[in-house]
Coordinates of C-alpha atoms and ligand atoms in Angstrom, one line a residue:
M1 CA 35.8 -10.0 26.3
T2 CA 32.8 -12.4 26.9
M3 CA 30.8 -13.2 23.8
K4 CA 27.2 -12.3 24.1
K5 CA 25.8 -14.5 21.4
R6 CA 27.1 -17.6 19.6
I7 CA 25.8 -17.7 16.1
L8 CA 26.2 -20.4 13.4
C9 CA 25.4 -20.2 9.8
I10 CA 25.0 -23.4 7.7
G11 CA 25.9 -22.6 4.1
A12 CA 28.8 -20.5 3.2
G13 CA 27.6 -19.2 -0.2
Y14 CA 26.7 -15.8 -1.7
V15 CA 24.3 -15.2 1.2
G16 CA 25.8 -17.0 4.2
G17 CA 29.4 -15.6 3.8
P18 CA 28.6 -11.9 3.3
T19 CA 25.6 -11.8 5.7
M20 CA 27.6 -13.4 8.5
A21 CA 30.6 -11.1 7.8
M22 CA 28.3 -8.1 8.3
I23 CA 26.8 -9.5 11.5
A24 CA 30.3 -10.2 12.8
S25 CA 31.4 -6.7 11.9
Q26 CA 28.4 -4.9 13.4
C27 CA 28.2 -7.1 16.5
P28 CA 31.7 -7.5 17.8
R29 CA 30.4 -9.3 20.9
C30 CA 28.8 -12.0 18.8
R31 CA 30.9 -15.0 17.8
V32 CA 29.9 -16.0 14.3
T33 CA 30.8 -19.3 12.7
V34 CA 30.0 -20.2 9.1
V35 CA 30.1 -23.9 8.1
D36 CA 29.7 -25.7 4.8
I37 CA 29.9 -29.2 3.5
N38 CA 32.2 -28.0 0.7
P39 CA 35.8 -27.9 2.0
E40 CA 37.2 -26.0 -1.0
R41 CA 34.7 -23.2 -0.3
I42 CA 35.6 -23.0 3.3
A43 CA 39.3 -23.1 2.4
A44 CA 38.7 -20.2 0.1
W45 CA 36.9 -18.2 2.8
N46 CA 39.9 -18.7 4.9
S47 CA 42.3 -17.5 2.2
D48 CA 43.1 -14.2 0.5
N49 CA 41.1 -15.4 -2.5
L50 CA 37.5 -15.4 -1.3
P51 CA 35.2 -17.8 -3.2
I52 CA 33.0 -14.9 -4.5
Y53 CA 33.7 -11.5 -5.8
E54 CA 31.7 -8.7 -4.2
P55 CA 32.8 -5.1 -3.9
G56 CA 33.9 -4.3 -0.3
L57 CA 33.7 -8.0 0.8
D58 CA 37.5 -8.5 1.1
E59 CA 37.8 -5.6 3.5
L60 CA 34.9 -6.8 5.6
V61 CA 36.2 -10.3 5.9
R62 CA 39.7 -9.2 6.6
A63 CA 38.5 -7.0 9.5
T64 CA 36.5 -9.8 11.2
R65 CA 38.0 -13.2 10.3
G66 CA 39.8 -14.7 13.2
R67 CA 38.4 -12.1 15.5
N68 CA 34.7 -13.1 15.8
L69 CA 34.1 -14.6 12.4
F70 CA 35.2 -18.2 11.6
F71 CA 34.8 -20.4 8.6
S72 CA 34.8 -24.2 9.2
T73 CA 33.7 -27.6 7.9
E74 CA 32.9 -28.8 11.4
I75 CA 29.2 -28.8 11.1
E76 CA 28.5 -31.1 14.0
R77 CA 30.6 -29.1 16.4
G78 CA 29.1 -25.9 15.1
I79 CA 25.6 -27.1 15.8
R80 CA 26.5 -28.3 19.3
E81 CA 28.3 -25.1 20.3
N82 CA 25.8 -22.4 19.0
D83 CA 22.4 -21.4 20.1
I84 CA 21.3 -19.3 17.1
I85 CA 21.5 -21.1 13.8
F86 CA 21.0 -19.5 10.4
V87 CA 20.4 -21.9 7.5
S88 CA 21.5 -20.5 4.2
V89 CA 21.9 -23.6 2.1
N90 CA 20.9 -23.6 -1.6
T91 CA 17.3 -24.2 -2.6
P92 CA 17.5 -24.7 -6.4
T93 CA 14.7 -25.7 -8.7
K94 CA 13.9 -29.4 -8.5
S95 CA 15.3 -31.3 -11.5
F96 CA 13.5 -34.6 -10.9
G97 CA 10.2 -36.2 -10.0
L98 CA 7.0 -34.3 -9.2
G99 CA 7.4 -30.6 -9.7
A100 CA 10.6 -31.0 -11.8
G101 CA 11.5 -27.7 -13.4
M102 CA 9.2 -25.7 -11.1
A103 CA 9.2 -26.6 -7.4
A104 CA 12.0 -25.8 -5.0
D105 CA 14.3 -28.7 -4.3
L106 CA 14.3 -28.9 -0.5
Q107 CA 16.7 -31.8 0.0
Y108 CA 19.6 -29.6 1.3
W109 CA 17.3 -27.8 3.5
E110 CA 15.8 -30.9 5.0
K111 CA 19.2 -32.6 5.5
T112 CA 20.3 -29.6 7.4
A113 CA 17.2 -29.7 9.7
R114 CA 17.9 -33.4 10.4
Q115 CA 21.6 -32.6 11.2
I116 CA 20.5 -29.8 13.6
L117 CA 18.2 -32.3 15.3
E118 CA 20.9 -35.0 15.5
F119 CA 23.7 -32.9 16.9
S120 CA 21.8 -30.5 19.3
N121 CA 22.1 -31.1 23.0
S122 CA 20.4 -27.8 23.9
S123 CA 17.4 -25.7 22.8
K124 CA 18.1 -23.4 19.8
I125 CA 16.7 -20.7 17.5
V126 CA 16.8 -21.9 13.9
I127 CA 16.5 -19.2 11.2
E128 CA 15.4 -19.7 7.6
K129 CA 17.7 -17.5 5.6
S130 CA 17.3 -19.4 2.4
T131 CA 14.4 -18.6 0.2
L132 CA 11.7 -21.2 0.7
P133 CA 8.2 -22.0 -0.3
V134 CA 5.6 -20.7 2.1
K135 CA 4.9 -23.1 5.0
T136 CA 8.4 -24.6 4.9
A137 CA 8.8 -23.6 8.5
L138 CA 6.0 -25.9 9.5
A139 CA 8.0 -28.9 8.0
M140 CA 11.1 -27.6 9.8
E141 CA 9.3 -27.4 13.1
R142 CA 7.8 -30.9 12.7
I143 CA 11.3 -32.4 12.0
L144 CA 13.0 -30.4 14.8
N145 CA 10.5 -30.9 17.5
C146 CA 9.7 -34.6 16.8
R147 CA 11.7 -35.8 19.9
E148 CA 10.4 -35.4 23.4
N149 CA 13.7 -34.8 25.2
G150 CA 13.2 -31.3 26.6
I151 CA 15.1 -29.7 23.8
H152 CA 13.0 -27.1 22.0
F153 CA 13.6 -25.4 18.6
D154 CA 12.0 -22.1 17.6
V155 CA 11.9 -21.5 13.9
L156 CA 12.1 -18.0 12.5
S157 CA 11.9 -16.8 8.9
N158 CA 14.4 -14.0 8.0
P159 CA 14.7 -13.9 4.2
E160 CA 17.6 -12.1 2.6
F161 CA 17.1 -9.3 0.2
L162 CA 20.7 -8.4 -0.8
A163 CA 21.5 -8.2 -4.5
E164 CA 24.8 -9.4 -5.8
G165 CA 27.3 -6.8 -6.8
T166 CA 25.9 -4.5 -4.0
A167 CA 25.7 -7.1 -1.3
V168 CA 27.9 -5.3 1.3
R169 CA 26.1 -2.0 0.8
D170 CA 22.7 -3.8 0.9
L171 CA 23.6 -5.6 4.1
E172 CA 24.9 -2.4 5.8
H173 CA 22.0 -0.2 4.8
P174 CA 19.0 -2.6 4.1
D175 CA 15.7 -1.2 2.9
R176 CA 14.2 -3.5 5.5
I177 CA 14.9 -6.6 7.7
L178 CA 12.0 -9.0 7.8
I179 CA 11.6 -11.4 10.7
G180 CA 8.7 -13.8 10.8
S181 CA 7.8 -15.9 13.8
R182 CA 5.1 -17.9 15.4
E183 CA 3.0 -15.6 17.6
T184 CA 3.5 -17.7 20.7
D185 CA 5.4 -16.6 23.8
N186 CA 8.4 -18.7 22.7
G187 CA 8.1 -17.5 19.1
L188 CA 8.0 -13.8 20.1
K189 CA 11.0 -14.3 22.4
A190 CA 13.0 -15.8 19.7
R191 CA 11.9 -13.0 17.3
Q192 CA 13.1 -10.4 19.8
T193 CA 16.5 -12.1 20.0
L194 CA 17.0 -11.7 16.3
V195 CA 15.6 -8.2 16.3
D196 CA 18.2 -7.3 18.9
I197 CA 21.1 -8.6 16.7
Y198 CA 20.0 -6.5 13.7
A199 CA 19.2 -3.5 15.9
S200 CA 23.0 -3.2 16.4
W201 CA 23.1 -1.3 13.1
V202 CA 19.7 -1.2 11.4
P203 CA 17.3 1.6 12.4
K204 CA 14.4 0.2 14.4
E205 CA 11.8 1.4 11.9
R206 CA 13.4 -0.7 9.2
I207 CA 13.1 -4.0 11.2
L208 CA 9.7 -5.5 10.3
T209 CA 8.2 -8.3 12.2
S210 CA 5.4 -10.5 10.9
N211 CA 3.8 -13.8 11.1
I212 CA 6.0 -16.6 9.8
W213 CA 4.0 -17.4 6.6
S214 CA 3.8 -13.7 5.6
S215 CA 7.6 -13.5 5.9
E216 CA 8.3 -16.6 3.8
L217 CA 5.8 -15.4 1.2
S218 CA 7.1 -11.8 1.1
K219 CA 10.5 -13.0 -0.1
L220 CA 9.0 -14.9 -3.1
V221 CA 6.7 -12.0 -3.9
S222 CA 9.5 -9.3 -3.7
N223 CA 11.5 -11.2 -6.3
A224 CA 8.4 -11.8 -8.4
F225 CA 7.6 -8.1 -8.4
L226 CA 11.1 -7.1 -9.3
A227 CA 11.3 -9.6 -12.1
Q228 CA 7.9 -8.5 -13.3
R229 CA 9.1 -5.0 -13.8
I230 CA 11.9 -6.2 -15.9
S231 CA 9.6 -8.4 -18.0
S232 CA 7.2 -5.5 -18.3
I233 CA 9.8 -3.1 -19.8
N234 CA 11.3 -5.8 -21.9
A235 CA 7.9 -6.6 -23.4
I236 CA 7.6 -2.9 -24.2
S237 CA 11.1 -2.9 -25.7
A238 CA 9.8 -5.3 -28.4
L239 CA 7.0 -2.9 -29.2
C240 CA 9.4 0.1 -29.3
E241 CA 11.5 -1.7 -31.9
K242 CA 8.4 -2.0 -34.1
A243 CA 7.0 1.4 -33.4
E244 CA 10.3 3.4 -33.6
A245 CA 9.9 4.5 -30.0
D246 CA 12.8 4.5 -27.6
V247 CA 12.4 2.3 -24.6
A248 CA 14.8 4.4 -22.5
E249 CA 12.6 7.5 -23.1
V250 CA 9.5 5.5 -22.3
S251 CA 10.9 4.1 -19.1
R252 CA 12.0 7.6 -18.0
A253 CA 8.6 9.0 -18.7
V254 CA 6.8 6.1 -16.9
G255 CA 9.3 5.9 -14.0
M256 CA 8.9 9.6 -13.2
D257 CA 5.4 8.8 -11.9
S258 CA 6.1 8.7 -8.2
R259 CA 3.6 5.8 -7.9
I260 CA 5.7 3.7 -10.3
G261 CA 9.3 4.9 -9.6
P262 CA 12.4 4.7 -11.8
K263 CA 14.1 1.6 -10.6
F264 CA 14.2 -1.8 -12.4
L265 CA 13.0 -0.4 -15.6
N266 CA 16.1 -0.9 -17.7
A267 CA 15.3 -3.0 -20.8
S268 CA 17.9 -5.7 -21.3
I269 CA 18.6 -9.2 -22.7
G270 CA 16.5 -10.4 -19.8
F271 CA 17.1 -11.1 -16.1
G272 CA 19.5 -13.7 -14.9
G273 CA 20.8 -14.7 -11.5
S274 CA 20.3 -17.7 -9.4
C275 CA 17.0 -16.5 -7.9
F276 CA 14.4 -14.7 -10.0
R277 CA 13.6 -17.6 -12.3
K278 CA 13.7 -20.2 -9.5
D279 CA 11.6 -18.1 -7.1
I280 CA 8.9 -17.2 -9.6
L281 CA 8.7 -20.8 -10.8
N282 CA 8.4 -21.8 -7.1
L283 CA 5.6 -19.3 -6.7
V284 CA 3.9 -20.6 -9.8
Y285 CA 4.1 -24.1 -8.5
L286 CA 2.7 -23.1 -5.1
C287 CA -0.3 -21.3 -6.8
R288 CA -1.0 -24.4 -9.0
N289 CA -0.9 -26.6 -5.9
Y290 CA -3.5 -24.4 -4.2
G291 CA -5.6 -24.6 -7.4
L292 CA -5.0 -21.0 -8.3
D293 CA -4.3 -21.5 -12.0
A294 CA -5.1 -18.0 -13.2
V295 CA -2.7 -16.6 -10.6
A296 CA 0.0 -19.2 -11.6
D297 CA -0.5 -18.3 -15.3
Y298 CA -0.1 -14.6 -14.5
W299 CA 3.3 -15.1 -12.8
E300 CA 4.5 -17.7 -15.3
S301 CA 4.2 -15.1 -18.0
V302 CA 7.0 -13.1 -16.4
V303 CA 9.3 -16.0 -17.0
K304 CA 7.9 -16.5 -20.5
I305 CA 8.7 -12.9 -21.5
N306 CA 12.2 -13.3 -20.2
D307 CA 12.8 -16.4 -22.4
Y308 CA 11.2 -14.5 -25.3
Q309 CA 13.5 -11.5 -24.8
Q310 CA 16.6 -13.7 -24.9
E311 CA 15.5 -15.5 -28.1
R312 CA 14.5 -12.1 -29.6
F313 CA 18.1 -10.9 -29.1
I314 CA 19.4 -13.8 -31.1
R315 CA 16.8 -13.3 -33.8
N316 CA 17.7 -9.6 -34.1
M317 CA 21.3 -10.6 -34.5
L318 CA 20.5 -13.1 -37.2
G319 CA 18.2 -10.7 -39.0
A320 CA 20.8 -7.8 -38.9
M321 CA 23.7 -10.0 -40.0
F322 CA 22.0 -11.2 -43.3
N323 CA 20.3 -14.3 -41.7
T324 CA 23.4 -16.3 -41.2
L325 CA 25.9 -16.4 -38.4
A326 CA 27.7 -19.5 -39.6
G327 CA 31.5 -19.1 -39.6
K328 CA 31.2 -15.5 -38.2
R329 CA 33.1 -14.6 -35.1
I330 CA 31.2 -12.9 -32.4
C331 CA 32.6 -11.4 -29.3
L332 CA 30.6 -11.5 -26.1
W333 CA 31.4 -8.5 -23.8
G334 CA 30.3 -9.8 -20.4
F335 CA 29.2 -13.2 -19.2
A336 CA 28.2 -12.5 -15.6
F337 CA 24.4 -12.1 -15.0
K338 CA 25.0 -8.5 -14.0
A339 CA 27.9 -6.1 -13.4
N340 CA 30.2 -6.3 -10.3
T341 CA 29.9 -10.0 -9.8
G342 CA 31.6 -13.1 -11.2
D343 CA 28.4 -15.1 -10.8
T344 CA 27.0 -16.5 -14.0
R345 CA 24.1 -18.6 -12.6
E346 CA 21.2 -18.4 -15.0
S347 CA 23.0 -15.6 -16.9
P348 CA 21.3 -14.8 -20.2
A349 CA 24.9 -15.0 -21.6
I350 CA 24.8 -18.8 -21.3
F351 CA 21.7 -19.1 -23.4
I352 CA 22.9 -16.6 -25.9
A353 CA 26.4 -18.3 -26.2
R354 CA 24.7 -21.6 -26.8
R355 CA 22.3 -20.3 -29.4
L356 CA 25.1 -18.5 -31.3
L357 CA 27.1 -21.8 -31.3
E358 CA 24.0 -23.6 -32.6
E359 CA 24.0 -21.1 -35.4
Q360 CA 27.6 -22.2 -36.0
A361 CA 29.1 -18.8 -35.1
E362 CA 32.5 -18.8 -33.4
I363 CA 32.4 -17.0 -30.0
V364 CA 35.0 -15.1 -28.0
V365 CA 33.9 -14.7 -24.4
S366 CA 35.2 -11.7 -22.4
D367 CA 34.5 -10.7 -18.8
P368 CA 36.6 -9.1 -16.1
K369 CA 35.4 -11.5 -13.3
A370 CA 33.4 -14.3 -14.7
L371 CA 35.7 -16.2 -17.2
K372 CA 36.3 -19.1 -14.8
N373 CA 32.5 -19.7 -14.3
A374 CA 32.0 -19.1 -18.1
R375 CA 34.4 -22.0 -18.9
T376 CA 32.4 -24.3 -16.5
D377 CA 29.1 -23.2 -18.0
L378 CA 30.1 -23.9 -21.6
M379 CA 32.2 -27.0 -20.9
G380 CA 31.3 -29.7 -23.4
V381 CA 29.2 -27.4 -25.6
K382 CA 30.0 -28.1 -29.2
G383 CA 31.6 -25.3 -31.3
Q384 CA 34.5 -22.8 -31.3
I385 CA 34.9 -20.9 -28.1
R386 CA 37.8 -18.7 -27.0
Y387 CA 38.1 -16.9 -23.6
V388 CA 39.9 -13.5 -23.7
E389 CA 39.8 -11.2 -20.7
D390 CA 40.9 -8.0 -22.6
P391 CA 37.8 -6.7 -24.4
L392 CA 39.9 -5.0 -27.1
L393 CA 41.8 -8.2 -27.9
A394 CA 38.6 -10.2 -27.7
A395 CA 36.9 -8.1 -30.4
E396 CA 39.8 -8.3 -32.8
G397 CA 38.8 -9.9 -36.1
C398 CA 35.2 -10.3 -35.0
H399 CA 32.2 -9.6 -37.1
A400 CA 30.1 -8.4 -34.2
I401 CA 30.2 -7.5 -30.5
A402 CA 27.3 -8.5 -28.3
L403 CA 27.4 -6.6 -25.0
L404 CA 25.7 -8.8 -22.4
T405 CA 26.8 -7.5 -19.0
E406 CA 26.7 -3.8 -18.1
W407 CA 30.3 -3.6 -16.8
E408 CA 31.3 0.1 -16.5
L409 CA 34.6 -0.6 -18.3
Y410 CA 32.8 -1.2 -21.6
R411 CA 31.6 2.4 -21.8
N412 CA 34.9 4.0 -22.2
L413 CA 36.9 1.8 -24.5
D414 CA 38.9 2.9 -27.6
F415 CA 36.0 2.4 -30.0
P416 CA 37.8 3.7 -33.2
K417 CA 40.6 1.2 -32.5
I418 CA 38.2 -1.6 -31.9
F419 CA 36.3 -0.8 -35.1
D420 CA 39.6 -0.8 -37.1
G421 CA 40.4 -4.3 -35.9
M422 CA 37.1 -5.9 -36.7
A423 CA 35.7 -7.5 -39.9
K424 CA 33.4 -5.2 -41.9
P425 CA 30.6 -4.4 -41.8
A426 CA 31.0 -4.3 -38.0
F427 CA 28.1 -4.7 -35.7
I428 CA 27.4 -3.9 -32.1
F429 CA 24.4 -5.4 -30.3
D430 CA 24.1 -3.6 -27.0
G431 CA 22.0 -5.9 -24.9
R432 CA 22.2 -3.5 -21.9
N433 CA 21.9 -0.1 -23.7
I434 CA 24.9 1.3 -22.0
L435 CA 27.0 2.5 -24.9
D436 CA 27.0 5.8 -26.7
H437 CA 25.2 4.5 -29.7
R438 CA 25.4 7.7 -31.8
R439 CA 29.2 7.8 -31.3
C440 CA 29.6 4.1 -32.2
F441 CA 27.6 4.7 -35.3
D442 CA 29.7 7.8 -36.3
I443 CA 32.8 5.6 -36.0
G444 CA 31.3 3.2 -38.5
F445 CA 29.5 0.5 -36.5
N446 CA 26.0 -0.7 -37.2
V447 CA 24.4 -0.4 -33.8
Y448 CA 21.5 -2.4 -32.5
P449 CA 20.3 -1.4 -29.0
V450 CA 17.4 -3.1 -27.2
G451 CA 14.1 -1.3 -27.7
K452 CA 15.4 1.6 -29.8
P453 CA 15.7 2.1 -33.6
P454 CA 19.0 0.6 -34.9
L455 CA 21.6 3.0 -36.3
T456 CA 22.9 1.4 -39.5
H457 CA 24.9 2.4 -42.6
F458 CA 22.9 0.3 -45.0
Ligands
LIG1 P1 25.1 -20.9 -2.7 O1 24.9 -22.1 -3.6 O2 26.1 -19.9 -3.1 O3 25.5 -21.4 -1.2 C1 24.8 -22.4 -0.6 C2 25.9 -23.2 0.2 O4 25.2 -24.2 1.1 C3 26.9 -24.0 -0.6 O5 28.2 -23.6 -0.4 C4 26.6 -25.5 -0.2 O6 27.8 -26.3 -0.3 C5 26.1 -25.3 1.2 N1 25.3 -26.5 1.6 C6 24.4 -27.2 1.0 N2 23.9 -28.2 1.8 C7 24.6 -28.1 3.0 C8 24.6 -28.8 4.2 N3 23.7 -29.9 4.4 N4 25.4 -28.5 5.2 C9 26.3 -27.5 5.0 N5 26.3 -26.7 3.9 C10 25.5 -27.0 2.9 O7 23.6 -20.3 -2.5 P2 23.3 -18.7 -2.2 O8 23.3 -17.9 -3.5 O9 24.1 -18.3 -1.0 O10 21.8 -18.9 -1.8 C11 21.4 -19.5 -0.6 C12 19.9 -19.2 -0.3 O11 19.7 -17.8 -0.2 C13 19.0 -19.7 -1.5 O12 17.8 -20.1 -0.9 C14 18.8 -18.4 -2.3 O13 17.5 -18.4 -3.0 C15 18.8 -17.3 -1.2 N6 19.2 -16.0 -1.6 C16 20.2 -15.8 -2.5 C17 20.6 -14.5 -2.8 C18 21.8 -14.3 -3.8 O14 22.0 -13.2 -4.1 N7 22.5 -15.3 -4.2 C19 20.0 -13.4 -2.3 C20 18.9 -13.6 -1.4 C21 18.5 -14.9 -1.1
LIG2 C1 17.8 -10.1 -6.8 C2 17.0 -9.1 -5.9 O1 17.3 -7.8 -6.4 C3 17.4 -9.2 -4.5 O2 16.6 -8.3 -3.7 C4 17.2 -10.6 -4.0 O3 17.7 -10.8 -2.7 C5 18.0 -11.6 -4.9 O4 17.6 -11.4 -6.3 C6 17.8 -13.0 -4.5 O5 16.8 -13.4 -4.0 O6 18.7 -13.7 -5.0 P1 20.2 -10.2 -7.9 O7 19.6 -11.3 -8.7 O8 21.5 -10.4 -7.2 O9 19.2 -9.7 -6.7 O10 20.4 -8.9 -8.8 P2 19.4 -7.9 -9.4 O11 20.0 -6.5 -9.3 O12 18.0 -8.0 -8.9 O13 19.4 -8.2 -11.0 C7 18.8 -9.4 -11.4 C8 18.8 -9.5 -13.0 O14 17.9 -8.5 -13.5 C9 20.2 -9.2 -13.6 O15 20.4 -10.0 -14.6 C10 20.1 -7.7 -14.0 O16 21.0 -7.4 -15.1 C11 18.6 -7.7 -14.5 N1 18.0 -6.4 -14.5 C12 17.9 -5.6 -13.4 C13 17.5 -5.9 -15.7 O17 17.6 -6.5 -16.7 N2 17.0 -4.6 -15.7 C14 16.8 -3.9 -14.6 O18 16.3 -2.7 -14.7 C15 17.3 -4.4 -13.4

């Protein structure tokens, strides 16, 4: 079979790996290669133990790897041999210099652009898959097209909207695919090439095209809007706790307004994940750069409420447990930033674990998929930490359970047995509101949900 298109993706992470596996699966006549500078990551993609946990991903990779999907460290060769190059490298928050703690760190991105320039001996389409500040494509174009040697690069923006834990489903049935390009003849031609790839499985009406800056900006704005909903309901959860209202009832009532909709209105310990915080801070930084301070302040408040919600959770624990946690053993159910992933980047659990240790509590960390990452996150942090995968064993002898990730398995555990094994009075702090609070209370627990009146035996 002759291969119709040769596609390369630089960056074999949470986005590059699953996205390319989906393209390979849906476009059997495309040959897709994913390269990375990290040889361990590539070795893991080539093994039975993939570097990330994502439901459905093992099956997808098994069906395509070695057929038309390849993982490699040969970046130079990859660039030379492919005409369509996705760039999906990390774009973390800058940790140094001007914009530290706010702006996007574009060094990996720019290094990649320079590599593409250096190793290309034919014209190519280069696609921004990473999330980037608006106008990054301009910098990319200037770097790529700085030589006058007849080789031309068209830069497209094609941001990714998948969510971890549902990545495979999101890639297979996306709400939309967004492709931004220059509105020149070359730009429109390149755009069409990418539209044709997605059209193999995505209905045409879900493939949106736009100008390149709108596309770059839409990604930051989508994440900002999603995070804003969580901060909005979390802010209201604080009010509910004072006013004896129930945040779940409030969000149900509010979400049934079809103009508002029910999704992303679950009160919690705050949002985590590698992107919401970094992308909003990036947006805030951009607004300040353009002199739009009022706009920047507005979006920055989303992050401030998120920090407030995490600190509030700790203060509620302290208040409920007689204002001291020193020497008390607290079990953390869940460490991943959300269910169905082993990813702990920016997980609220990291902040909560550190704060509990600062209060001199002992902690027992439990999670079905994220213990390896949890160990790395808490490496070198002072205090007593144990890691126990089994949630029942983890809770044994503890004074309290703090439920931090909404893993389904926590709903149906043997709560009477767990209660018997704990120090009394026993507390549950349900940071995700997923447990049957009345039942836990009837068993004997003192139950503290988020944004609902606590159920206590005092
Ligand atoms: P990641 O850290 O998991 O993966 C990035 C990969 O790029 C790493 O494996 C790294 O080794 C590699 N890399 C860095 N520089 C390189 C270079 N010069 N050459 C080759 N490889 C290089 O990151 P991720 O979560 O996949 O995110 C990638 C981008 O996608 C970010 O901009 C992020 O904001 C965006 N995004 C992420 C998600 C998500 O759910 N994680 C969703 C949508 C968008
Ligand atoms: C998010 C977006 O949903 C994706 O569209 C986007 O592509 C991605 O960021 C990205 O750019 O990286 P992700 O972070 O993987 O995806 O997961 P989400 O489902 O959005 O959850 C983010 C955080 O918000 C989690 O900590 C989750 O527990 C929390 N959350 C979510 C709530 O606290 N309440 C809710 O109602 C929903």
